Short mmCIF file of C-alpha atoms in Angstrom, two decimals:
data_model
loop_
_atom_site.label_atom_id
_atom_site.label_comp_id
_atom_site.label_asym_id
_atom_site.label_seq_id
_atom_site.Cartn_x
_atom_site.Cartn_y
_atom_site.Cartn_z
CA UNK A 1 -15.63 -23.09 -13.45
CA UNK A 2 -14.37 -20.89 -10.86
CA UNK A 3 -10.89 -22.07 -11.05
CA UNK A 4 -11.00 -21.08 -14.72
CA UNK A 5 -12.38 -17.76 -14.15
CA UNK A 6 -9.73 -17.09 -11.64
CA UNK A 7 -7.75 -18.40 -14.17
CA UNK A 8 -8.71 -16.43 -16.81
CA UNK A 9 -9.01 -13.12 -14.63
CA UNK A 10 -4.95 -13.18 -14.73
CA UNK A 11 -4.70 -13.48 -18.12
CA UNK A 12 -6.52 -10.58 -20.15
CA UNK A 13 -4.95 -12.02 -23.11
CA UNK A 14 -6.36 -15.46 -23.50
CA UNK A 15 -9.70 -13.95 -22.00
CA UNK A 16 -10.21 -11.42 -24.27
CA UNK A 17 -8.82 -13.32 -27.62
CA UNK A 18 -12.08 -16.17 -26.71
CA UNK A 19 -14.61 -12.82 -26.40
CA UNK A 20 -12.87 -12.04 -30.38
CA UNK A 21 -13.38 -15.67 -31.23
CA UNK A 22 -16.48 -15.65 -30.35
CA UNK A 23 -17.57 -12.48 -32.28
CA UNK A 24 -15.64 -13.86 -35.17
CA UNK A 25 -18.09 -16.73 -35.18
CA UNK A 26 -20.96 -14.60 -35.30
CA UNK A 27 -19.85 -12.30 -38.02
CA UNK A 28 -18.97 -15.43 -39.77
CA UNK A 29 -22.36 -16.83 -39.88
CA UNK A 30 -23.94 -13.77 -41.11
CA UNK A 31 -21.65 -13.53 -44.34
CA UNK A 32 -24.21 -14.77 -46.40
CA UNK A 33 -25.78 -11.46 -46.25
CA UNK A 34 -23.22 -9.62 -48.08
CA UNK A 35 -22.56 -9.27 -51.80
CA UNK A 36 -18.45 -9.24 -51.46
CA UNK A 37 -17.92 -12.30 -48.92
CA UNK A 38 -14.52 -12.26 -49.37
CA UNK A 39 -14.11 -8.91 -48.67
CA UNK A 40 -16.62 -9.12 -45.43
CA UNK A 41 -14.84 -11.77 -43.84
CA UNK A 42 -11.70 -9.53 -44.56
CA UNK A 43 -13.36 -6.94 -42.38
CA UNK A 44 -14.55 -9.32 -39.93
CA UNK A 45 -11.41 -10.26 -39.38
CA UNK A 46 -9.97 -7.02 -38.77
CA UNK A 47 -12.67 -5.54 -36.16
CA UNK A 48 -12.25 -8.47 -33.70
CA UNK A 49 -8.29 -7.74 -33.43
CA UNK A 50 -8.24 -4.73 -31.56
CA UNK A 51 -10.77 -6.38 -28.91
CA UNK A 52 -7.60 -8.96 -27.87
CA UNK A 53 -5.73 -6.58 -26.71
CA UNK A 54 -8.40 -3.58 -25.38
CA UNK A 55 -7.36 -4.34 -21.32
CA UNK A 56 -3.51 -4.41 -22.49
CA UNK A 57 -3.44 -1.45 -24.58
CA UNK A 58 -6.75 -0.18 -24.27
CA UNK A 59 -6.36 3.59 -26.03
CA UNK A 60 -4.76 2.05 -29.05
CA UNK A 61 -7.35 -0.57 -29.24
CA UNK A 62 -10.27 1.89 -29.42
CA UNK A 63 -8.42 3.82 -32.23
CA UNK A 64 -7.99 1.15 -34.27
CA UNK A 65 -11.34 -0.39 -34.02
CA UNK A 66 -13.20 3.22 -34.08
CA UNK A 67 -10.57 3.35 -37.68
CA UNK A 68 -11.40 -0.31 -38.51
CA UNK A 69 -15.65 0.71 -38.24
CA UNK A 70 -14.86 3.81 -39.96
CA UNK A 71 -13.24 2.00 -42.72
CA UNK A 72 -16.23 -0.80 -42.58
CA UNK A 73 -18.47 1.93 -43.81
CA UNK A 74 -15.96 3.44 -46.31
CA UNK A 75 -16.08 -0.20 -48.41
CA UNK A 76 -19.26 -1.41 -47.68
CA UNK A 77 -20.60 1.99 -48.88
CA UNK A 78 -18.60 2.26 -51.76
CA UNK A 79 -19.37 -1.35 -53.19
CA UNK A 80 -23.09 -0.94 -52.50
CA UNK A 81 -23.28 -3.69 -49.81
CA UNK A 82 -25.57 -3.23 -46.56
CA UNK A 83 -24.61 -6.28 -44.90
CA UNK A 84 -24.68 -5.83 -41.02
CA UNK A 85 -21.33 -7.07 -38.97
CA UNK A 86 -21.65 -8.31 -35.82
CA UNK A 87 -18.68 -7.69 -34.73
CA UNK A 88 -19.29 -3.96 -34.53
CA UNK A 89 -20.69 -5.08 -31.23
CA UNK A 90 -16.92 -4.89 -30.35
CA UNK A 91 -18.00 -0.84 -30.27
CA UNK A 92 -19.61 -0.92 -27.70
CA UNK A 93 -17.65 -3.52 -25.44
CA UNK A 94 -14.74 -1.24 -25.84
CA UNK A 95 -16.51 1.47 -24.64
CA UNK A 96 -16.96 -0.42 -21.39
CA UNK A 97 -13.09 -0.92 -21.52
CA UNK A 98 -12.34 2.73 -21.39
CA UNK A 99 -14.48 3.60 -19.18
CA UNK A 100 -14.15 0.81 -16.28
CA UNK A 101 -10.53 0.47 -17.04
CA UNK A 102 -9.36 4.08 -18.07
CA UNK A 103 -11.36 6.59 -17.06
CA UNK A 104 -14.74 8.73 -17.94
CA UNK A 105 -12.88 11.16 -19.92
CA UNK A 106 -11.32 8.61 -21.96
CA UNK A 107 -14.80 7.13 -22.46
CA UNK A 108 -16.39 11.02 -23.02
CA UNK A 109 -13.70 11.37 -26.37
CA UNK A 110 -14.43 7.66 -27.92
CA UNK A 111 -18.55 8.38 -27.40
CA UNK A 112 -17.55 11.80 -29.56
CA UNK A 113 -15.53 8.84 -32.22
CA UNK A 114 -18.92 6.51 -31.83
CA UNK A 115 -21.12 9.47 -32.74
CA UNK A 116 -19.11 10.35 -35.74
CA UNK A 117 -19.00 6.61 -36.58
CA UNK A 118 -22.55 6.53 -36.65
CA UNK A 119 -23.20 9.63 -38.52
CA UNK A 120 -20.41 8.08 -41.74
CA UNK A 121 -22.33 4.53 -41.54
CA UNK A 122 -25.53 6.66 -41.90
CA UNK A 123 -24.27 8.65 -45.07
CA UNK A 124 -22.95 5.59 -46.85
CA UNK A 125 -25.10 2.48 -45.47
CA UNK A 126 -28.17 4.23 -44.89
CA UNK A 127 -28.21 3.01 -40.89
CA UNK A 128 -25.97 3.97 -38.51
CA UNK A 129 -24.08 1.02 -37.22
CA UNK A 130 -26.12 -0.94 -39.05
CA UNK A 131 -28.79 -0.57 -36.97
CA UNK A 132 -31.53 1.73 -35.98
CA UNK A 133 -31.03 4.66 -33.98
CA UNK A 134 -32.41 4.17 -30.73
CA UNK A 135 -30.96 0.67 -30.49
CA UNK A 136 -27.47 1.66 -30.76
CA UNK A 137 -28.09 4.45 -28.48
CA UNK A 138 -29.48 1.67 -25.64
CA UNK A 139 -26.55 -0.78 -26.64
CA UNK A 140 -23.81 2.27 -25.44
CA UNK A 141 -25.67 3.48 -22.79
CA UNK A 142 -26.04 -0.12 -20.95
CA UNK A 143 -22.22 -0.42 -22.00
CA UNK A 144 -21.48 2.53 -20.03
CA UNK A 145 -23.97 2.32 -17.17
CA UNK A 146 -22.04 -1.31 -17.00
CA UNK A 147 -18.99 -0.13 -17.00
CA UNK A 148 -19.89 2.74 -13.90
CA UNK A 149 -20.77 -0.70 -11.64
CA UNK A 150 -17.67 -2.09 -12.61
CA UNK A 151 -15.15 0.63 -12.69
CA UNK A 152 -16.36 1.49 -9.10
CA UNK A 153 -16.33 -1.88 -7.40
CA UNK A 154 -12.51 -2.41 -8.68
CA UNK A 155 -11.69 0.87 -7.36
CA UNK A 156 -13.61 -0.29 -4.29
CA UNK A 157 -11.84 -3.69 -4.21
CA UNK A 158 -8.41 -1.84 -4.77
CA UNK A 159 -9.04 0.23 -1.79
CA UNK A 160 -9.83 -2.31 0.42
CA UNK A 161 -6.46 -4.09 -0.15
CA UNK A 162 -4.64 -1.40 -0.11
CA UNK A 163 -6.20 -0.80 3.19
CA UNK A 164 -5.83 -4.82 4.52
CA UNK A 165 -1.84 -4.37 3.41
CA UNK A 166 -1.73 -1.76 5.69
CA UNK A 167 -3.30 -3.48 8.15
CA UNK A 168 -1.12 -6.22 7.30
CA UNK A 169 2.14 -4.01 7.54
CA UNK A 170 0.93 -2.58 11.07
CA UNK A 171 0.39 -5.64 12.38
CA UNK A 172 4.03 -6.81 11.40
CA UNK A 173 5.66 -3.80 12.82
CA UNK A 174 3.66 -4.31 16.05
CA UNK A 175 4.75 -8.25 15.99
CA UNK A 176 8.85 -6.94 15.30
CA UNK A 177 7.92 -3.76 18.09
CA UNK A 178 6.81 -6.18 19.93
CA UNK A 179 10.21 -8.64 20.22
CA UNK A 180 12.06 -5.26 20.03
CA UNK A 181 11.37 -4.45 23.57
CA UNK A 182 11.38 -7.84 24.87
CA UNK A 183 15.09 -7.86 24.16
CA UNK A 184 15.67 -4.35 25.07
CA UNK A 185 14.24 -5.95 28.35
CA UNK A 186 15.96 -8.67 28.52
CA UNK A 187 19.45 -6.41 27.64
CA UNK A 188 18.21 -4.60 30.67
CA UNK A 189 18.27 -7.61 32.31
CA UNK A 190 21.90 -8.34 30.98
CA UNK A 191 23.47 -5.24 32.00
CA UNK A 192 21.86 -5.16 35.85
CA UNK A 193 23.43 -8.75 36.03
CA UNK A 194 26.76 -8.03 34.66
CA UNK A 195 27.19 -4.18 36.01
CA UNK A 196 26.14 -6.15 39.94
CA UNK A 197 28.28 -8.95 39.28
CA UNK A 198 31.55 -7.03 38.43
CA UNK A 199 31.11 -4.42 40.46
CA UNK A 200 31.13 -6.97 43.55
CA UNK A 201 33.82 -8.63 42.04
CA UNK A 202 36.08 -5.42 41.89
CA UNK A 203 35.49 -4.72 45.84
CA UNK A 204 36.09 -8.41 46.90
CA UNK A 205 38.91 -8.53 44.57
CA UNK A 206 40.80 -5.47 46.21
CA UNK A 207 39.93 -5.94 49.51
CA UNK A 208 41.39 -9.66 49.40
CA UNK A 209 44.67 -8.18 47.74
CA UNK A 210 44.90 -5.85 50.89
CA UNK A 211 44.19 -9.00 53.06
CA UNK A 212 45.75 -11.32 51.21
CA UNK A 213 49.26 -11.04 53.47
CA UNK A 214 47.54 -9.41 56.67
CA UNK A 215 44.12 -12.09 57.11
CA UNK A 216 44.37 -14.98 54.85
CA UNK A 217 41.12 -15.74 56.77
CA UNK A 218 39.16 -12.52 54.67
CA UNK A 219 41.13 -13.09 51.98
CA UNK A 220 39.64 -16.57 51.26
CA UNK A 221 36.28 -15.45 51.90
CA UNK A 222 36.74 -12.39 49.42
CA UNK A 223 37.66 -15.06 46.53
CA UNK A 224 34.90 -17.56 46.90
CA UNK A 225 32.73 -14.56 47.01
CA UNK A 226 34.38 -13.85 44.34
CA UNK A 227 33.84 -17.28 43.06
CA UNK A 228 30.16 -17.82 43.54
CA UNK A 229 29.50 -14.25 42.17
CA UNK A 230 31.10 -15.20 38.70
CA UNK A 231 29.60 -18.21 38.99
CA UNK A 232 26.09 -16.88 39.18
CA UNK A 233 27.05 -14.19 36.98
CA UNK A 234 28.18 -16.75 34.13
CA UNK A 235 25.13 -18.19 34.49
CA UNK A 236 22.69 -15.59 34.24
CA UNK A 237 24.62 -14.18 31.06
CA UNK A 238 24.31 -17.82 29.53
CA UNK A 239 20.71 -18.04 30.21
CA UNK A 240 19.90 -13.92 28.29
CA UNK A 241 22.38 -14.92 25.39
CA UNK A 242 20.45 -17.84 24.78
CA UNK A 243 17.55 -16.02 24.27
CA UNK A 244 19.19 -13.03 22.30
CA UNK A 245 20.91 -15.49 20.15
CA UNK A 246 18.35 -15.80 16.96
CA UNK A 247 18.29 -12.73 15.02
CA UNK A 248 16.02 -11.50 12.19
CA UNK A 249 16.85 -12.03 9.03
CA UNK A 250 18.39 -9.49 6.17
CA UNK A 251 15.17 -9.43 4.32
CA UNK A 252 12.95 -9.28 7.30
CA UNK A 253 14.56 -5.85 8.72
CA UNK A 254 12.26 -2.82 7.70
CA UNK A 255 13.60 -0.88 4.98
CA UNK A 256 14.92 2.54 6.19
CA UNK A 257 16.09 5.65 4.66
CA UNK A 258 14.60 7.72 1.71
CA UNK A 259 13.56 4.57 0.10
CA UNK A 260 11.73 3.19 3.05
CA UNK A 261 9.75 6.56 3.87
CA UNK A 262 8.99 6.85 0.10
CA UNK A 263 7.60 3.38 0.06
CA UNK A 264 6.09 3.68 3.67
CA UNK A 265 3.98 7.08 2.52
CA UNK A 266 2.89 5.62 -0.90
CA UNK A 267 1.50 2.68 0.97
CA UNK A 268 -0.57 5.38 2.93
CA UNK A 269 -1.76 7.48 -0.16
CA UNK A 270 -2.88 4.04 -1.60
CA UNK A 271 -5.29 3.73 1.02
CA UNK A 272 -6.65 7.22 0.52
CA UNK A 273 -4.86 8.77 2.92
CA UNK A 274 -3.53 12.37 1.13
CA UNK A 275 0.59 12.84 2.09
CA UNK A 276 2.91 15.43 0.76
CA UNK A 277 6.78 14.08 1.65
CA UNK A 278 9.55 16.66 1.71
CA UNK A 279 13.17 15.35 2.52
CA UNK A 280 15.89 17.40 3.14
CA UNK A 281 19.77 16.65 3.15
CA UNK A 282 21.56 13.10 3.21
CA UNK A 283 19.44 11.05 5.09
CA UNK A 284 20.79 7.68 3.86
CA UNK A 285 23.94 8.03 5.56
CA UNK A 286 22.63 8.70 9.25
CA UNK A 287 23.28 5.56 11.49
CA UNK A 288 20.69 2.91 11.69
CA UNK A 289 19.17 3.99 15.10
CA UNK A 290 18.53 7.12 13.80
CA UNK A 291 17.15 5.80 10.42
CA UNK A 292 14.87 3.30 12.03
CA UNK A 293 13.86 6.34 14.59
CA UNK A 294 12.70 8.64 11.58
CA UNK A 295 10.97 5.58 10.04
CA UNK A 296 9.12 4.65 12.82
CA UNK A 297 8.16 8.30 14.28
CA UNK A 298 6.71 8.88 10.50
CA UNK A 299 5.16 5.16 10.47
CA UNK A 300 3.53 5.97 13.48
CA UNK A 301 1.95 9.48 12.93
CA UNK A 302 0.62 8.34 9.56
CA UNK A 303 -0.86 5.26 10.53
CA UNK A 304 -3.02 6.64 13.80
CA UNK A 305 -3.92 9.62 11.08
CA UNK A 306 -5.43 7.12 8.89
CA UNK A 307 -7.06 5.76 11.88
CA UNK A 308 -8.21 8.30 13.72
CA UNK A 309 -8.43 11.56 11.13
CA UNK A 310 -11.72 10.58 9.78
CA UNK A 311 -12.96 10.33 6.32
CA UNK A 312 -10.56 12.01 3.61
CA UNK A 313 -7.96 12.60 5.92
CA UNK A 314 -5.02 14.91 5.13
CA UNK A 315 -1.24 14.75 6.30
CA UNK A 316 2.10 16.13 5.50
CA UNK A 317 5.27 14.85 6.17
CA UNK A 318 8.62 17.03 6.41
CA UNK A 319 11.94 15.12 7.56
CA UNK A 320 15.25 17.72 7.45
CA UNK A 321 18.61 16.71 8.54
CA UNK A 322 20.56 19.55 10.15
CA UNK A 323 24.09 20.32 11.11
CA UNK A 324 23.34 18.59 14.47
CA UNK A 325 20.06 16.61 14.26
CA UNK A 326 16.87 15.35 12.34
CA UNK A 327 14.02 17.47 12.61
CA UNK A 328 10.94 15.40 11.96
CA UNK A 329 7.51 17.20 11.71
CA UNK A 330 4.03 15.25 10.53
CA UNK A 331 0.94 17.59 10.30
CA UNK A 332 -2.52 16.34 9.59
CA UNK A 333 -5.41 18.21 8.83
CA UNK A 334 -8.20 16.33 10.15
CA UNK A 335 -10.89 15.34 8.61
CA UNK A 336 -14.83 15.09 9.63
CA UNK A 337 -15.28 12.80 12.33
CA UNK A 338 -17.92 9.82 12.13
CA UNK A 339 -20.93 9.54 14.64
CA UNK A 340 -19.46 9.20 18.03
CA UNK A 341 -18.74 5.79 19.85
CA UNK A 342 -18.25 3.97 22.89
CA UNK A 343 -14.26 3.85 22.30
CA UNK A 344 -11.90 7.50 22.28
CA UNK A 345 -8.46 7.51 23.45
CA UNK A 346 -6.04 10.41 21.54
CA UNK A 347 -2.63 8.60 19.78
CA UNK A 348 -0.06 9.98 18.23
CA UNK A 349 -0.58 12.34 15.10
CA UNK A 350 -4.32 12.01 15.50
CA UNK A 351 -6.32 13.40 18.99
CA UNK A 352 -8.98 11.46 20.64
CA UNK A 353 -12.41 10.92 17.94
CA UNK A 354 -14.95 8.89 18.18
CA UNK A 355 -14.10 5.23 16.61
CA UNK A 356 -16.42 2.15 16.75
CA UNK A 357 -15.75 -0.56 19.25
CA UNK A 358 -12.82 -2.33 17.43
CA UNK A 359 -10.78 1.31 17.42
CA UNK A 360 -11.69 1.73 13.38
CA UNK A 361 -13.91 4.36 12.12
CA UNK A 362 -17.32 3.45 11.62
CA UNK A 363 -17.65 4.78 7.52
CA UNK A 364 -14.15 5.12 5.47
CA UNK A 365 -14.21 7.50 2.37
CA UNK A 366 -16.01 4.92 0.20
CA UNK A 367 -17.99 2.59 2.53
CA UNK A 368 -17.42 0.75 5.33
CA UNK A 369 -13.28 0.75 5.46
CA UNK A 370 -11.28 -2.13 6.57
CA UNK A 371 -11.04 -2.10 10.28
CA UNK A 372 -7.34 -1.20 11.40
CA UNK A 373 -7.53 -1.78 15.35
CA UNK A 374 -5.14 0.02 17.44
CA UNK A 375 -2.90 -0.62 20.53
CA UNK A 376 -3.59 3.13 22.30
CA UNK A 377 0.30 3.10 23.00
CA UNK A 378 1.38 5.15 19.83
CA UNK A 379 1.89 8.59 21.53
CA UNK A 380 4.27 6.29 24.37
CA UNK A 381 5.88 4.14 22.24
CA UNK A 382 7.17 7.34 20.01
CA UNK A 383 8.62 8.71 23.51
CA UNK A 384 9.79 5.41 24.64
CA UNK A 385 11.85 5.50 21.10
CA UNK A 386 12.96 9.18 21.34
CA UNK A 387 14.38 8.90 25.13
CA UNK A 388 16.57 6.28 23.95
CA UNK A 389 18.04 7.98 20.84
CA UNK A 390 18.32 11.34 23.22
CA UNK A 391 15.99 13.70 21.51
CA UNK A 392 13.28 15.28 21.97
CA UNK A 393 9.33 14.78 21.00
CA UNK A 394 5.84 16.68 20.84
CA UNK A 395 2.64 16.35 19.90
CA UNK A 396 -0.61 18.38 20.13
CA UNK A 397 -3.16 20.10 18.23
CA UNK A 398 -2.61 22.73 16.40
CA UNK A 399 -4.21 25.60 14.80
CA UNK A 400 -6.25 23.99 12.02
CA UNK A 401 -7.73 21.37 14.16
CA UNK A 402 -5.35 18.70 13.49
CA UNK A 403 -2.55 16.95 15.40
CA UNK A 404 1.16 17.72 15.00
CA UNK A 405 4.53 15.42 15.78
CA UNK A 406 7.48 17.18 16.35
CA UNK A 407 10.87 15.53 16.93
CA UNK A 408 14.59 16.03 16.88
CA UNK A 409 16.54 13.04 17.04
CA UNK A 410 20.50 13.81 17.31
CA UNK A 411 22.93 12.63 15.07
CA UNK A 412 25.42 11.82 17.72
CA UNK A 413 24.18 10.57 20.85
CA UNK A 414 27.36 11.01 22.50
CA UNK A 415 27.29 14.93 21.95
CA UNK A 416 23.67 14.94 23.20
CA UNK A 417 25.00 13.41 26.92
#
């Protein structure tokens, strides 16, 4: 049974035409109750349809079956028949629909249709709905007190995976940060090798061509210096190639540019987290240093302000490419901080709060949020990246109580040196 209901929960469709089914089948089985059978099964018919399709096209569904009841009391009135439909339980399940899947004020407008429903089966039946008054009132009231519990724990469970993709995405970027500077290390590595190696091979070399006629004797000991240096040298440079020799794939690499920022901040305001974006001039065609720079600078700063902001945190995000540079600047706005804890460091885009012991706040903006832990090396890791593209970083609080990120990342790194 729970496979099917995970089954079903992916197909609104097939769901939703059984719930019709099964109200057809009741309405059915009260037909003997009206004078015009054909005509009631006609009618029958007609108000289970728009239920299929009220989580498809939920707004158009409503009309049609508020029209459809409307239309119910119309003939039924008109040919003198006070048979009841069942199926006008379909009324109030839709009203769920609106409001769990739309909205309250969606829900507000078809309660107004309901009422006005009610008040036409009452003028031409005799009882609204079929029904007496206080019944029908219970029915929609249950269907929207259901529809509260449900509406908020999807917009509970959509926040919560929102959240767990971001965790998700951190942890990734960590992971790739993460084999990032082992090979800048081991390139490190590479060039201290090779810069020694040559380097001693360029003296021995021309001091055993200035020997070479003069002392054979120093000449010969210059080459297998010479010699066993390469030979070491060869072998150290095997050994690092080795390891720099798998490379990510295409589809791995983080997206960069406008697209990738985009995408990066409307991960964040799907998490709650408020951003305003403002890009200026042609940042696609910047080289891919500076691209993955600006993506990780912003990536960064938003992440630690979802972290350490506090509940209904507030950021904004301006990225401007000048004549000469990038000018990156991320503002947050704080936010009120949660009941202090054992752990406190300050990161980047976000000064030191209280957090709980695993480095996430204690109470998100609806609940207990999904914990985010965080490495405390946010604030270095954005200068580590900044020395190396040659520009220039700062951070700090600033006059609202927030945290502020600015950098400048130049778009030639020759010019800067």
């Amino acid at each position: 049974m729970r496979r099917f209901s995970l089954w079903l929960r992916g197909k609104p469709l097939i769901a939703d035409s059984i719930l019709a089914l099964g109200l057809l089948i009741i309405d059915v089985l009260a037909v003997s109750e009206s004078r015009h059978k054909i005509t009631y099964l006609v009618l029958g018919v007609a108000l289970v349809l728009p239920i299929i399709f009220r989580r498809t096209h939920p707004r158009a569904a409503a009309i049609v079956l508020v029209v459809l009841s409307m239309s119910t009391s119309l003939v039924h009135g008109a040919g003198d028949d006070t048979a009841v439909h069942p199926a006008l339980l379909g009324l109030g399940i839709m009203l769920y629909t609106l409001v769990a899947y739309v909205g309250r004020r969606e829900g507000l407008w078809y309660l107004g249709a309901l009422l006005l429903d009610s008040l036409l089966s009452y003028a031409m039946i005799g009882k609204p709905g079929g029904t007496d008054i206080p019944f029908t009132a219970l029915y929609y009231a249950l269907c929207w007190t259901f529809a509260e519990f449900v509406g908020a724990r999807h917009a509970y469970d959509n926040e919560v995976a929102a959240r767990l993709a971001v965790a998700d995405y951190d942890r990734e970027r960590r992971a790739h940060d993460a084999v990032a500077a082992e090979r800048t290390r081991i390139a490190r590595e590479l060039h201290d090798v090779v810069a020694h190696a040559v380097s001693v091979i360029i003296v021995q070399a021309d001091g055993a061509r200035y020997a070479l006629r003069h002392d054979p004797d120093s000449a010969e000991k210059a080459l297998t210096i010479i010699a066993g240096t390469g030979r070491d040298a060869l072998r150290e440079l095997r050994r690092t190639v080795e390891l720099l020799r798998i490379e990510h794939a295409p589809e791995e690499l983080p997206q960069h540019g406008t697209a990738g920022i985009a995408k990066m901040v409307q991960m964040m305001r799907d998490t709650g987290l408020e951003v305003t974006l403002e890009l200026r001039g042609e940042l696609d065609t910047v080289s891919p240093e500076v691209s993955l720079g600006i993506h990780r600078i912003v990536q960064e700063s938003l992440t630690n302000t979802l972290r350490h902001a506090g509940p209904a945190p507030r950021a904004q995000v301006r990225v401007a490419r000048g004549a000469t540079e990038v000018l990156i600047d991320i503002v947050d706005f704080g936010g009120t901080p949660a009941a202090p804890a054992a752990d406190s460091s300050p990161s980047a885009c976000g000064p030191g709060v209280p957090r709980n012991g695993s480095g996430a706040w204690v109470d998100g903006p609806s609940g207990p949020e999904a914990r985010i832990p965080g490495s405390g090396l946010g604030l270095v890791g954005m200068r580590e990246r900044i020395a190396v593209l040659g520009g220039t970083l700062s951070t700090g609080k600033n006059a609202t109580g927030g945290w502020a990120v600015h950098a400048g990342i130049p778009l030639d790194r020759t010019a800067g040196e």
